[in-house]
Amino acid sequence: MIKQFINKLMGKAPVSSKTSLGKRHVVPAKVHGINVDWVDERALNVVRTLQDRGFEAYIVGGAVRDLLLGLKPKDFDVATNATPEQVKAAFRRAFIIGRRFRIVHVVYGRGREHEVIEVSTFRAHLDNADAEQVKGNERSSKQELANMKHAVDASGRVLRDNVWGPQDQDAARRDFTINAMYYDPETGNVIDYHGGIADAKKKVIRMIGDPALRYREDPVRVIRAVRFAAKLAGLGFKMEAKTAAPLKRAAKLLADVPQSRLFDEMLKLLQTGHALASIEQLKQHGLAKGIYPLLDIVVERANEQFVTTALNDTDRRVGEGKPVAPSFLLACVLWSDVRETWAHRSVKQPSFPALQDAIDEVFDSRIGDVSGRGKLGADMREIWMMQPRFEKRTGSGPWTLVDQARFRAGFDFMRLRADVGEVDEALSDWWQEFSIASDSEREDLLQQVRQEQQKAQRAPRVHSVRRAPKPEGEDPRFREVEPEGEEGAAASPAKKRRRRRRKPGGEVDSAPAAE
């Protein structure tokens, strides 16, 4: 009891007796075969800077897993025994972020080209029974959590985890064995405590410790399990049965996770290059509904041609190393809602304000306050508002539209609409040509449109004329001549029409038709 009290005062806590810390295995470069040339130079710089200051530092997590599998990682994380304050002091541009887990973002470059290396301090693996407990959740217990380092709610979900510890405990508190390895690029060694290298060779996704307990500690691990299964399915990986079994039950715990965190996890599912595979994994594990309302809509509409095309396009761009924006994908998913609401409102409103009101209505019903009024919502609105403007190719409209910052996103959206037959492909081709043409070529394209419109206006219009019923006492001048034939011969001869001849003086005279 006294020892527990002293440990808490010192920022330490007893190790959970229920979870094995594993056994440390040092695997040299000649065995694991990692290509050090694939390690990001900025991540190497972070590791070397911290090691030069006397700290331990390693590449950790998914980057090590990908390097072992022969994949080039897109993101690199670093783990160290330096505290967040010590990491921040080692770099010119470093920022401590987070409350639940305090980490450091070391920033390289500026603007859109900047890169972030995420640095975390080794954490102690703690028993939840020894943690401070709060009655509410993250939102309702902010003041109570302010000075806590290790806290859980009534369900066992970890709300604060900022107690530092040694590397073996840090490895034990990570989720999957294949994500719990540490790579030192200076020595070339990989440190493995839980058989991550063996599981990678067997192509198994396995949770460290008791899966049901680990999902309770952090329910978002349910989504992470699905994401890793989708990402690695193409390489033949499968989720261990024991790891997969509690997924559906544990998904109910996501109700207490902040909506903003669920929104971010949803975007990771859909924007890491395996969106369609993630949706299949959700269905396979009975998670097609109930994780997050907007994700439910994505899964429900994934088989619709327009949404499928958008998901495929997103996966393709990620695979090609091109940037993707969540605003574009979500604009595609919710387009049917906007289009239907717009059509309904256009009955009583002018088209432009009807579209604006339709967008507001969709934001309120589908996205709410999470991101619908931020930059993401503004980008989605701009994409949608451009669509009717593509139909108008006269005057200065095309010039101003093509110069807008979000033109490319709006055009790509319209191009997808053309791919599924919602708009004419000729319109998509015209805008593609106009967007890359010189000023004189653009003038020629606009002149062609004017000529086509003038030609359409001059084209004769064919109307179907309904004949009026013949009145009684019909004027014989408009009586039709009966066709000759057997029936015509038997009948009385029809009177021939008479035509009027105009005399030189302007009078009209009637004369019999020429026989």
Short mmCIF file of C-alpha atoms in Angstrom, two decimals:
data_model
loop_
_atom_site.label_atom_id
_atom_site.label_comp_id
_atom_site.label_asym_id
_atom_site.label_seq_id
_atom_site.Cartn_x
_atom_site.Cartn_y
_atom_site.Cartn_z
CA MET A 1 0.00 0.00 0.00
CA ILE A 2 2.80 2.40 0.98
CA LYS A 3 4.77 1.35 -2.09
CA GLN A 4 1.79 2.14 -4.35
CA PHE A 5 1.47 5.56 -2.69
CA ILE A 6 5.18 6.31 -3.20
CA ASN A 7 5.01 5.12 -6.83
CA LYS A 8 2.14 7.51 -7.53
CA LEU A 9 4.05 10.40 -5.96
CA MET A 10 7.07 9.58 -8.15
CA GLY A 11 4.96 9.37 -11.29
CA LYS A 12 5.24 5.59 -11.41
CA ALA A 13 2.71 2.82 -10.93
CA PRO A 14 2.83 -0.95 -10.41
CA VAL A 15 3.03 -3.13 -13.46
CA SER A 16 -0.09 -5.13 -14.24
CA SER A 17 0.30 -8.68 -13.03
CA LYS A 18 -2.19 -9.85 -15.67
CA THR A 19 -0.10 -8.93 -18.70
CA SER A 20 3.23 -10.45 -19.64
CA LEU A 21 5.96 -7.99 -20.48
CA GLY A 22 7.37 -10.50 -22.93
CA LYS A 23 11.00 -11.32 -23.46
CA ARG A 24 13.51 -9.00 -25.10
CA HIS A 25 14.93 -10.31 -28.37
CA VAL A 26 17.60 -8.38 -30.25
CA VAL A 27 17.44 -9.22 -33.95
CA PRO A 28 20.44 -8.04 -36.05
CA ALA A 29 20.22 -6.51 -39.52
CA LYS A 30 21.50 -9.65 -41.28
CA VAL A 31 18.47 -11.54 -39.90
CA HIS A 32 15.60 -9.07 -40.36
CA GLY A 33 16.88 -7.58 -43.65
CA ILE A 34 15.47 -4.05 -43.27
CA ASN A 35 16.59 -1.65 -45.99
CA VAL A 36 17.91 1.40 -44.11
CA ASP A 37 17.68 3.47 -47.31
CA TRP A 38 13.91 3.40 -46.93
CA VAL A 39 14.05 5.17 -43.57
CA ASP A 40 13.06 8.83 -43.83
CA GLU A 41 16.03 11.18 -43.38
CA ARG A 42 14.02 13.35 -40.95
CA ALA A 43 13.22 10.36 -38.75
CA LEU A 44 16.91 9.45 -38.77
CA ASN A 45 17.72 13.00 -37.70
CA VAL A 46 15.31 12.81 -34.76
CA VAL A 47 16.78 9.48 -33.59
CA ARG A 48 20.38 10.71 -33.89
CA THR A 49 19.66 14.03 -32.16
CA LEU A 50 18.11 12.30 -29.16
CA GLN A 51 20.82 9.62 -29.00
CA ASP A 52 23.51 12.31 -29.14
CA ARG A 53 21.92 13.85 -26.05
CA GLY A 54 22.21 10.55 -24.20
CA PHE A 55 18.65 9.26 -24.64
CA GLU A 56 17.40 6.00 -26.09
CA ALA A 57 15.55 6.51 -29.36
CA TYR A 58 14.07 4.09 -31.92
CA ILE A 59 11.89 4.01 -35.02
CA VAL A 60 8.73 2.32 -33.76
CA GLY A 61 5.30 1.02 -34.72
CA GLY A 62 3.89 0.63 -38.20
CA ALA A 63 7.03 1.90 -39.93
CA VAL A 64 9.05 -1.03 -38.53
CA ARG A 65 6.30 -3.45 -39.54
CA ASP A 66 6.25 -2.11 -43.10
CA LEU A 67 10.04 -2.15 -43.40
CA LEU A 68 10.07 -5.81 -42.33
CA LEU A 69 7.42 -6.63 -44.95
CA GLY A 70 9.36 -4.89 -47.70
CA LEU A 71 6.98 -1.93 -47.89
CA LYS A 72 8.12 1.68 -47.97
CA PRO A 73 6.51 3.45 -44.97
CA LYS A 74 4.63 6.70 -45.47
CA ASP A 75 4.85 7.82 -41.83
CA PHE A 76 7.55 7.44 -39.21
CA ASP A 77 7.16 7.53 -35.42
CA VAL A 78 9.92 7.63 -32.84
CA ALA A 79 9.87 6.33 -29.25
CA THR A 80 12.32 7.47 -26.58
CA ASN A 81 12.95 7.54 -22.86
CA ALA A 82 13.18 11.35 -23.02
CA THR A 83 10.20 13.20 -21.55
CA PRO A 84 8.07 15.44 -23.81
CA GLU A 85 9.77 18.50 -22.32
CA GLN A 86 13.23 17.08 -23.03
CA VAL A 87 12.25 16.21 -26.61
CA LYS A 88 10.86 19.70 -27.18
CA ALA A 89 14.09 21.27 -25.92
CA ALA A 90 16.15 19.24 -28.44
CA PHE A 91 14.51 20.67 -31.56
CA ARG A 92 13.90 24.14 -32.91
CA ARG A 93 10.37 23.42 -34.13
CA ALA A 94 8.74 20.96 -31.75
CA PHE A 95 5.32 21.11 -30.10
CA ILE A 96 3.82 19.13 -27.21
CA ILE A 97 0.28 18.06 -28.01
CA GLY A 98 -2.45 15.90 -26.49
CA ARG A 99 -3.95 15.41 -23.06
CA ARG A 100 -4.77 11.72 -23.03
CA PHE A 101 -1.32 10.87 -24.39
CA ARG A 102 1.21 13.70 -24.35
CA ILE A 103 3.43 13.44 -27.42
CA VAL A 104 5.72 15.77 -29.38
CA HIS A 105 5.44 16.76 -33.02
CA VAL A 106 8.83 17.61 -34.53
CA VAL A 107 8.15 19.66 -37.67
CA TYR A 108 10.33 19.86 -40.78
CA GLY A 109 9.59 22.24 -43.64
CA ARG A 110 6.76 24.76 -43.95
CA GLY A 111 3.40 25.12 -45.60
CA ARG A 112 1.86 22.20 -47.42
CA GLU A 113 5.24 20.55 -47.86
CA HIS A 114 5.94 20.22 -44.13
CA GLU A 115 6.50 16.81 -42.54
CA VAL A 116 5.87 15.78 -38.94
CA ILE A 117 7.78 13.14 -36.99
CA GLU A 118 5.73 12.04 -33.98
CA VAL A 119 7.81 11.36 -30.87
CA SER A 120 6.37 9.54 -27.84
CA THR A 121 7.92 8.80 -24.45
CA PHE A 122 8.10 5.19 -23.23
CA ARG A 123 5.00 4.63 -21.11
CA ALA A 124 4.50 2.38 -18.13
CA HIS A 125 2.11 -0.53 -18.54
CA LEU A 126 -0.32 0.01 -15.68
CA ASP A 127 -3.03 -2.03 -14.04
CA ASN A 128 -6.37 -0.24 -14.33
CA ALA A 129 -7.18 -1.30 -10.77
CA ASP A 130 -4.42 1.06 -9.59
CA ALA A 131 -5.57 3.98 -11.76
CA GLU A 132 -7.59 6.91 -10.52
CA GLN A 133 -11.23 6.49 -11.50
CA VAL A 134 -13.67 9.16 -12.66
CA LYS A 135 -17.43 8.79 -12.87
CA GLY A 136 -17.93 10.60 -16.16
CA ASN A 137 -16.12 10.59 -19.48
CA GLU A 138 -13.58 12.77 -21.29
CA ARG A 139 -16.09 15.61 -21.79
CA SER A 140 -17.88 15.57 -18.44
CA SER A 141 -14.79 15.18 -16.25
CA LYS A 142 -12.35 17.75 -17.67
CA GLN A 143 -11.66 19.51 -14.38
CA GLU A 144 -11.31 16.23 -12.49
CA LEU A 145 -8.81 14.92 -15.08
CA ALA A 146 -6.73 18.10 -15.19
CA ASN A 147 -3.97 16.92 -12.84
CA MET A 148 -4.25 13.17 -13.30
CA LYS A 149 -1.54 11.12 -14.99
CA HIS A 150 -3.32 7.76 -15.08
CA ALA A 151 -7.11 7.66 -15.04
CA VAL A 152 -9.89 5.39 -16.29
CA ASP A 153 -13.65 5.72 -16.47
CA ALA A 154 -16.22 3.26 -15.09
CA SER A 155 -15.98 1.01 -18.15
CA GLY A 156 -12.19 0.71 -17.87
CA ARG A 157 -11.43 3.06 -20.79
CA VAL A 158 -8.12 4.84 -20.26
CA LEU A 159 -8.64 8.62 -20.12
CA ARG A 160 -5.09 9.59 -19.10
CA ASP A 161 -1.89 7.62 -19.71
CA ASN A 162 1.08 9.85 -19.00
CA VAL A 163 3.15 7.77 -16.60
CA TRP A 164 6.61 7.08 -18.04
CA GLY A 165 8.29 3.68 -17.84
CA PRO A 166 10.95 1.41 -19.40
CA GLN A 167 10.91 0.06 -22.92
CA ASP A 168 9.55 -3.40 -22.06
CA GLN A 169 6.48 -1.86 -20.40
CA ASP A 170 6.02 0.48 -23.35
CA ALA A 171 6.00 -2.53 -25.67
CA ALA A 172 3.41 -4.33 -23.51
CA ARG A 173 0.96 -1.39 -23.64
CA ARG A 174 0.99 -1.28 -27.46
CA ASP A 175 -1.88 -2.98 -29.27
CA PHE A 176 -0.67 -5.56 -31.83
CA THR A 177 2.50 -7.62 -31.82
CA ILE A 178 3.48 -6.50 -35.31
CA ASN A 179 3.29 -2.86 -34.13
CA ALA A 180 5.37 -3.36 -30.97
CA MET A 181 8.89 -3.56 -32.41
CA TYR A 182 11.70 -1.01 -32.08
CA TYR A 183 14.30 -0.36 -34.79
CA ASP A 184 17.61 1.36 -34.09
CA PRO A 185 18.92 2.62 -37.45
CA GLU A 186 22.34 3.35 -35.93
CA THR A 187 23.03 -0.25 -34.84
CA GLY A 188 20.65 -1.91 -37.30
CA ASN A 189 19.02 -3.97 -34.52
CA VAL A 190 15.28 -4.62 -34.07
CA ILE A 191 14.07 -5.07 -30.48
CA ASP A 192 11.11 -7.48 -30.28
CA TYR A 193 9.35 -8.41 -27.01
CA HIS A 194 6.15 -10.16 -28.18
CA GLY A 195 6.99 -12.21 -31.26
CA GLY A 196 6.18 -9.50 -33.78
CA ILE A 197 8.73 -10.73 -36.29
CA ALA A 198 7.37 -14.30 -36.04
CA ASP A 199 3.77 -13.07 -36.47
CA ALA A 200 4.81 -11.00 -39.48
CA LYS A 201 6.27 -14.12 -41.07
CA LYS A 202 3.10 -16.11 -40.25
CA LYS A 203 0.96 -13.19 -41.51
CA VAL A 204 -1.07 -12.99 -38.31
CA ILE A 205 -2.58 -9.88 -36.67
CA ARG A 206 -2.54 -10.64 -32.93
CA MET A 207 -3.40 -8.48 -29.95
CA ILE A 208 -0.94 -8.26 -27.06
CA GLY A 209 -2.60 -9.53 -23.86
CA ASP A 210 -6.32 -10.20 -23.42
CA PRO A 211 -8.14 -8.72 -26.47
CA ALA A 212 -11.40 -8.01 -24.62
CA LEU A 213 -9.52 -6.10 -21.91
CA ARG A 214 -7.43 -4.18 -24.44
CA TYR A 215 -10.56 -3.11 -26.36
CA ARG A 216 -12.08 -1.86 -23.09
CA GLU A 217 -8.93 0.16 -22.36
CA ASP A 218 -9.26 1.91 -25.71
CA PRO A 219 -12.33 1.07 -27.84
CA VAL A 220 -10.77 2.77 -30.87
CA ARG A 221 -8.59 -0.34 -31.13
CA VAL A 222 -11.68 -1.94 -32.71
CA ILE A 223 -11.33 0.43 -35.68
CA ARG A 224 -7.56 0.04 -35.74
CA ALA A 225 -7.90 -3.74 -35.94
CA VAL A 226 -10.18 -3.40 -38.95
CA ARG A 227 -7.83 -0.91 -40.61
CA PHE A 228 -4.76 -3.12 -40.21
CA ALA A 229 -6.68 -6.17 -41.42
CA ALA A 230 -7.74 -4.25 -44.54
CA LYS A 231 -4.28 -2.83 -45.18
CA LEU A 232 -2.52 -6.17 -44.85
CA ALA A 233 -5.18 -8.40 -46.45
CA GLY A 234 -3.51 -8.01 -49.84
CA LEU A 235 -0.35 -9.53 -48.36
CA GLY A 236 -2.27 -12.52 -47.00
CA PHE A 237 -2.58 -11.39 -43.36
CA LYS A 238 -5.53 -12.54 -41.27
CA MET A 239 -6.75 -11.53 -37.84
CA GLU A 240 -6.21 -14.11 -35.13
CA ALA A 241 -9.55 -15.65 -34.07
CA LYS A 242 -9.04 -14.67 -30.43
CA THR A 243 -8.33 -11.07 -31.47
CA ALA A 244 -11.38 -10.92 -33.78
CA ALA A 245 -13.91 -12.58 -31.45
CA PRO A 246 -14.67 -9.61 -29.13
CA LEU A 247 -14.84 -6.97 -31.90
CA LYS A 248 -18.61 -6.78 -32.27
CA ARG A 249 -19.25 -6.66 -28.51
CA ALA A 250 -16.50 -4.11 -27.96
CA ALA A 251 -17.90 -1.81 -30.66
CA LYS A 252 -20.63 -0.74 -28.23
CA LEU A 253 -17.96 0.94 -26.11
CA LEU A 254 -17.31 3.43 -28.93
CA ALA A 255 -20.44 5.33 -27.84
CA ASP A 256 -18.36 6.99 -25.09
CA VAL A 257 -15.48 7.99 -27.38
CA PRO A 258 -15.44 11.69 -28.40
CA GLN A 259 -17.07 12.21 -31.81
CA SER A 260 -14.07 14.16 -33.09
CA ARG A 261 -11.78 11.18 -32.45
CA LEU A 262 -14.19 8.80 -34.20
CA PHE A 263 -14.35 11.19 -37.15
CA ASP A 264 -10.55 11.15 -37.44
CA GLU A 265 -10.45 7.35 -37.21
CA MET A 266 -13.11 7.11 -39.93
CA LEU A 267 -10.95 9.23 -42.24
CA LYS A 268 -7.98 6.94 -41.58
CA LEU A 269 -10.11 3.97 -42.63
CA LEU A 270 -11.09 5.66 -45.88
CA GLN A 271 -7.91 7.52 -46.84
CA THR A 272 -5.02 5.13 -46.35
CA GLY A 273 -5.41 3.45 -49.73
CA HIS A 274 -7.62 0.57 -48.61
CA ALA A 275 -11.09 2.11 -48.35
CA LEU A 276 -12.97 -0.66 -50.16
CA ALA A 277 -11.05 -3.36 -48.29
CA SER A 278 -11.87 -1.61 -44.98
CA ILE A 279 -15.56 -1.62 -45.81
CA GLU A 280 -15.40 -5.34 -46.56
CA GLN A 281 -13.67 -5.97 -43.23
CA LEU A 282 -16.37 -3.99 -41.40
CA LYS A 283 -19.04 -6.14 -43.02
CA GLN A 284 -17.11 -9.34 -42.38
CA HIS A 285 -16.88 -8.65 -38.63
CA GLY A 286 -20.48 -7.45 -38.20
CA LEU A 287 -19.48 -3.78 -37.87
CA ALA A 288 -21.32 -2.35 -40.88
CA LYS A 289 -23.45 -0.24 -38.53
CA GLY A 290 -22.98 1.38 -35.17
CA ILE A 291 -19.38 2.66 -35.20
CA TYR A 292 -20.08 6.21 -36.41
CA PRO A 293 -23.20 7.58 -38.19
CA LEU A 294 -21.33 9.00 -41.18
CA LEU A 295 -19.32 5.79 -41.59
CA ASP A 296 -22.62 3.86 -41.57
CA ILE A 297 -23.69 5.91 -44.62
CA VAL A 298 -20.40 5.23 -46.41
CA VAL A 299 -20.76 1.47 -45.88
CA GLU A 300 -24.42 1.54 -46.90
CA ARG A 301 -23.68 3.40 -50.15
CA ALA A 302 -20.41 1.69 -51.01
CA ASN A 303 -22.11 -0.38 -53.72
CA GLU A 304 -23.64 2.65 -55.45
CA GLN A 305 -21.77 3.34 -58.68
CA PHE A 306 -20.87 6.97 -57.91
CA VAL A 307 -19.60 6.21 -54.37
CA THR A 308 -17.75 3.07 -55.52
CA THR A 309 -16.05 5.12 -58.24
CA ALA A 310 -15.03 7.76 -55.67
CA LEU A 311 -13.64 5.13 -53.24
CA ASN A 312 -11.70 3.46 -56.06
CA ASP A 313 -10.35 6.82 -57.18
CA THR A 314 -9.21 7.61 -53.61
CA ASP A 315 -7.44 4.24 -53.27
CA ARG A 316 -5.76 4.77 -56.64
CA ARG A 317 -4.47 8.25 -55.74
CA VAL A 318 -3.06 7.04 -52.42
CA GLY A 319 -1.35 4.16 -54.21
CA GLU A 320 0.21 6.63 -56.67
CA GLY A 321 1.45 8.85 -53.85
CA LYS A 322 -0.95 11.66 -54.74
CA PRO A 323 -2.70 13.75 -52.07
CA VAL A 324 -6.31 13.06 -51.14
CA ALA A 325 -8.76 15.32 -49.34
CA PRO A 326 -11.51 14.08 -47.03
CA SER A 327 -13.76 16.86 -48.32
CA PHE A 328 -13.79 15.34 -51.81
CA LEU A 329 -14.68 11.81 -50.71
CA LEU A 330 -17.37 12.94 -48.28
CA ALA A 331 -18.79 15.28 -50.92
CA CYS A 332 -19.18 12.22 -53.16
CA VAL A 333 -20.81 10.15 -50.41
CA LEU A 334 -23.38 12.85 -49.56
CA TRP A 335 -24.01 14.11 -53.09
CA SER A 336 -27.21 12.11 -53.52
CA ASP A 337 -28.61 13.78 -50.38
CA VAL A 338 -27.70 17.24 -51.68
CA ARG A 339 -29.06 16.55 -55.15
CA GLU A 340 -32.41 15.23 -53.92
CA THR A 341 -32.88 18.03 -51.38
CA TRP A 342 -31.88 20.59 -54.01
CA ALA A 343 -34.47 19.26 -56.48
CA HIS A 344 -37.16 19.34 -53.80
CA ARG A 345 -36.37 22.93 -52.80
CA SER A 346 -36.07 24.13 -56.40
CA VAL A 347 -39.83 23.72 -56.83
CA LYS A 348 -40.40 26.78 -54.63
CA GLN A 349 -36.99 28.52 -54.66
CA PRO A 350 -34.58 29.83 -57.31
CA SER A 351 -31.91 27.27 -58.11
CA PHE A 352 -28.90 28.93 -56.47
CA PRO A 353 -30.39 29.64 -53.01
CA ALA A 354 -32.13 26.26 -53.16
CA LEU A 355 -28.73 24.57 -53.51
CA GLN A 356 -27.28 26.60 -50.63
CA ASP A 357 -30.18 25.68 -48.34
CA ALA A 358 -29.95 22.02 -49.41
CA ILE A 359 -26.27 21.94 -48.41
CA ASP A 360 -27.06 23.44 -45.00
CA GLU A 361 -29.75 20.84 -44.46
CA VAL A 362 -27.41 17.97 -45.34
CA PHE A 363 -24.68 19.31 -43.05
CA ASP A 364 -27.12 19.53 -40.15
CA SER A 365 -28.50 16.02 -40.67
CA ARG A 366 -25.35 14.12 -41.66
CA ILE A 367 -22.25 15.82 -40.24
CA GLY A 368 -23.41 18.02 -37.36
CA ASP A 369 -20.88 20.08 -35.45
CA VAL A 370 -17.86 17.77 -35.76
CA SER A 371 -16.37 19.28 -38.91
CA GLY A 372 -19.33 20.48 -40.93
CA ARG A 373 -18.68 24.14 -40.22
CA GLY A 374 -14.89 24.05 -40.49
CA LYS A 375 -12.54 23.95 -43.47
CA LEU A 376 -13.74 20.51 -44.47
CA GLY A 377 -17.33 21.74 -44.69
CA ALA A 378 -16.28 24.86 -46.60
CA ASP A 379 -14.43 22.75 -49.18
CA MET A 380 -17.38 20.38 -49.60
CA ARG A 381 -19.74 23.33 -50.09
CA GLU A 382 -17.49 24.84 -52.74
CA ILE A 383 -17.30 21.55 -54.67
CA TRP A 384 -21.09 21.25 -54.71
CA MET A 385 -21.73 24.91 -55.56
CA MET A 386 -19.47 24.62 -58.63
CA GLN A 387 -21.53 21.87 -60.25
CA PRO A 388 -24.29 24.01 -61.84
CA ARG A 389 -21.66 26.51 -62.97
CA PHE A 390 -20.05 23.89 -65.20
CA GLU A 391 -23.24 23.90 -67.29
CA LYS A 392 -22.79 27.59 -68.15
CA ARG A 393 -20.06 28.16 -70.71
CA THR A 394 -20.76 31.72 -71.78
CA GLY A 395 -19.43 35.16 -70.91
CA SER A 396 -16.79 35.51 -68.21
CA GLY A 397 -18.12 32.56 -66.18
CA PRO A 398 -15.63 29.93 -67.42
CA TRP A 399 -12.69 32.30 -66.91
CA THR A 400 -13.53 33.04 -63.29
CA LEU A 401 -14.43 29.43 -62.51
CA VAL A 402 -11.17 27.95 -63.78
CA ASP A 403 -9.17 30.43 -61.66
CA GLN A 404 -10.78 29.38 -58.37
CA ALA A 405 -8.53 27.67 -55.83
CA ARG A 406 -10.82 24.62 -55.56
CA PHE A 407 -11.49 24.34 -59.30
CA ARG A 408 -9.58 21.08 -59.66
CA ALA A 409 -11.57 19.40 -56.89
CA GLY A 410 -14.84 20.66 -58.39
CA PHE A 411 -13.79 19.50 -61.86
CA ASP A 412 -12.71 16.05 -60.62
CA PHE A 413 -16.09 15.75 -58.93
CA MET A 414 -17.87 16.64 -62.18
CA ARG A 415 -15.66 14.19 -64.07
CA LEU A 416 -16.76 11.37 -61.75
CA ARG A 417 -20.37 12.39 -62.42
CA ALA A 418 -19.62 12.05 -66.13
CA ASP A 419 -18.04 8.62 -65.58
CA VAL A 420 -21.32 7.32 -64.13
CA GLY A 421 -23.49 9.01 -66.76
CA GLU A 422 -24.88 11.80 -64.59
CA VAL A 423 -23.56 14.50 -66.95
CA ASP A 424 -22.45 14.40 -70.57
CA GLU A 425 -18.86 13.24 -71.08
CA ALA A 426 -18.48 15.91 -73.75
CA LEU A 427 -18.93 18.55 -71.04
CA SER A 428 -16.18 16.96 -68.95
CA ASP A 429 -13.86 16.78 -71.98
CA TRP A 430 -14.54 20.45 -72.83
CA TRP A 431 -13.63 21.64 -69.34
CA GLN A 432 -10.52 19.47 -69.30
CA GLU A 433 -9.36 21.10 -72.53
CA PHE A 434 -10.35 24.59 -71.37
CA SER A 435 -8.47 24.24 -68.06
CA ILE A 436 -5.11 23.59 -69.74
CA ALA A 437 -5.55 25.77 -72.86
CA SER A 438 -3.92 29.12 -73.57
CA ASP A 439 -6.03 32.29 -73.61
CA SER A 440 -6.41 32.25 -77.40
CA GLU A 441 -7.35 28.57 -77.35
CA ARG A 442 -9.91 29.26 -74.65
CA GLU A 443 -11.44 31.99 -76.82
CA ASP A 444 -11.72 29.46 -79.66
CA LEU A 445 -13.41 26.94 -77.35
CA LEU A 446 -15.92 29.55 -76.18
CA GLN A 447 -16.58 30.55 -79.80
CA GLN A 448 -17.34 26.92 -80.65
CA VAL A 449 -19.87 26.80 -77.81
CA ARG A 450 -21.52 30.01 -79.09
CA GLN A 451 -21.74 28.58 -82.59
CA GLU A 452 -23.26 25.35 -81.31
CA GLN A 453 -25.83 27.30 -79.30
CA GLN A 454 -26.73 29.51 -82.31
CA LYS A 455 -27.05 26.44 -84.53
CA ALA A 456 -29.37 24.85 -81.99
CA GLN A 457 -31.52 28.00 -81.90
CA ARG A 458 -31.81 28.12 -85.75
CA ALA A 459 -32.74 24.47 -86.09
CA PRO A 460 -36.41 24.05 -87.18
CA ARG A 461 -38.69 22.99 -84.42
CA VAL A 462 -41.06 20.14 -85.22
CA HIS A 463 -44.38 20.36 -83.42
CA SER A 464 -47.14 17.80 -83.47
CA VAL A 465 -50.40 19.55 -84.40
CA ARG A 466 -53.65 18.18 -83.11
CA ARG A 467 -56.47 18.48 -85.66
CA ALA A 468 -59.57 20.21 -84.47
CA PRO A 469 -62.85 18.29 -84.83
CA LYS A 470 -64.75 19.14 -88.00
CA PRO A 471 -67.71 21.37 -87.26
CA GLU A 472 -71.16 20.69 -88.62
CA GLY A 473 -71.91 22.45 -91.91
CA GLU A 474 -68.31 22.22 -92.98
CA ASP A 475 -67.07 24.73 -95.49
CA PRO A 476 -66.71 22.83 -98.79
CA ARG A 477 -63.44 24.63 -99.51
CA PHE A 478 -61.69 22.56 -96.84
CA ARG A 479 -63.39 19.23 -97.53
CA GLU A 480 -60.90 16.46 -98.26
CA VAL A 481 -61.17 14.55 -101.52
CA GLU A 482 -62.06 10.89 -100.96
CA PRO A 483 -59.52 8.43 -102.39
CA GLU A 484 -60.41 6.68 -105.58
CA GLY A 485 -61.11 2.97 -105.46
CA GLU A 486 -63.88 0.45 -105.30
CA GLU A 487 -65.51 2.12 -102.37
CA GLY A 488 -65.03 5.53 -103.97
CA ALA A 489 -66.55 4.38 -107.25
CA ALA A 490 -69.65 3.06 -105.55
CA ALA A 491 -70.20 6.27 -103.74
CA SER A 492 -71.44 9.45 -105.30
CA PRO A 493 -68.71 11.45 -106.98
CA ALA A 494 -67.10 13.96 -104.68
CA LYS A 495 -67.29 17.61 -105.47
CA LYS A 496 -64.01 19.02 -106.62
CA ARG A 497 -62.48 21.87 -104.73
CA ARG A 498 -62.70 25.24 -106.35
CA ARG A 499 -59.96 27.73 -106.19
CA ARG A 500 -60.18 31.46 -106.38
CA ARG A 501 -58.52 33.49 -109.05
CA ARG A 502 -57.68 37.09 -108.48
CA LYS A 503 -58.72 39.46 -111.29
CA PRO A 504 -56.38 42.24 -112.37
CA GLY A 505 -58.60 44.75 -110.56
CA GLY A 506 -58.15 42.95 -107.27
CA GLU A 507 -61.54 41.19 -107.24
CA VAL A 508 -61.75 37.56 -106.53
CA ASP A 509 -63.58 35.20 -108.83
CA SER A 510 -64.31 31.54 -108.43
CA ALA A 511 -63.48 29.21 -111.29
CA PRO A 512 -63.78 25.49 -111.60
CA ALA A 513 -60.63 23.46 -111.18
CA ALA A 514 -59.04 22.26 -114.37
CA GLU A 515 -60.39 18.96 -115.47
#
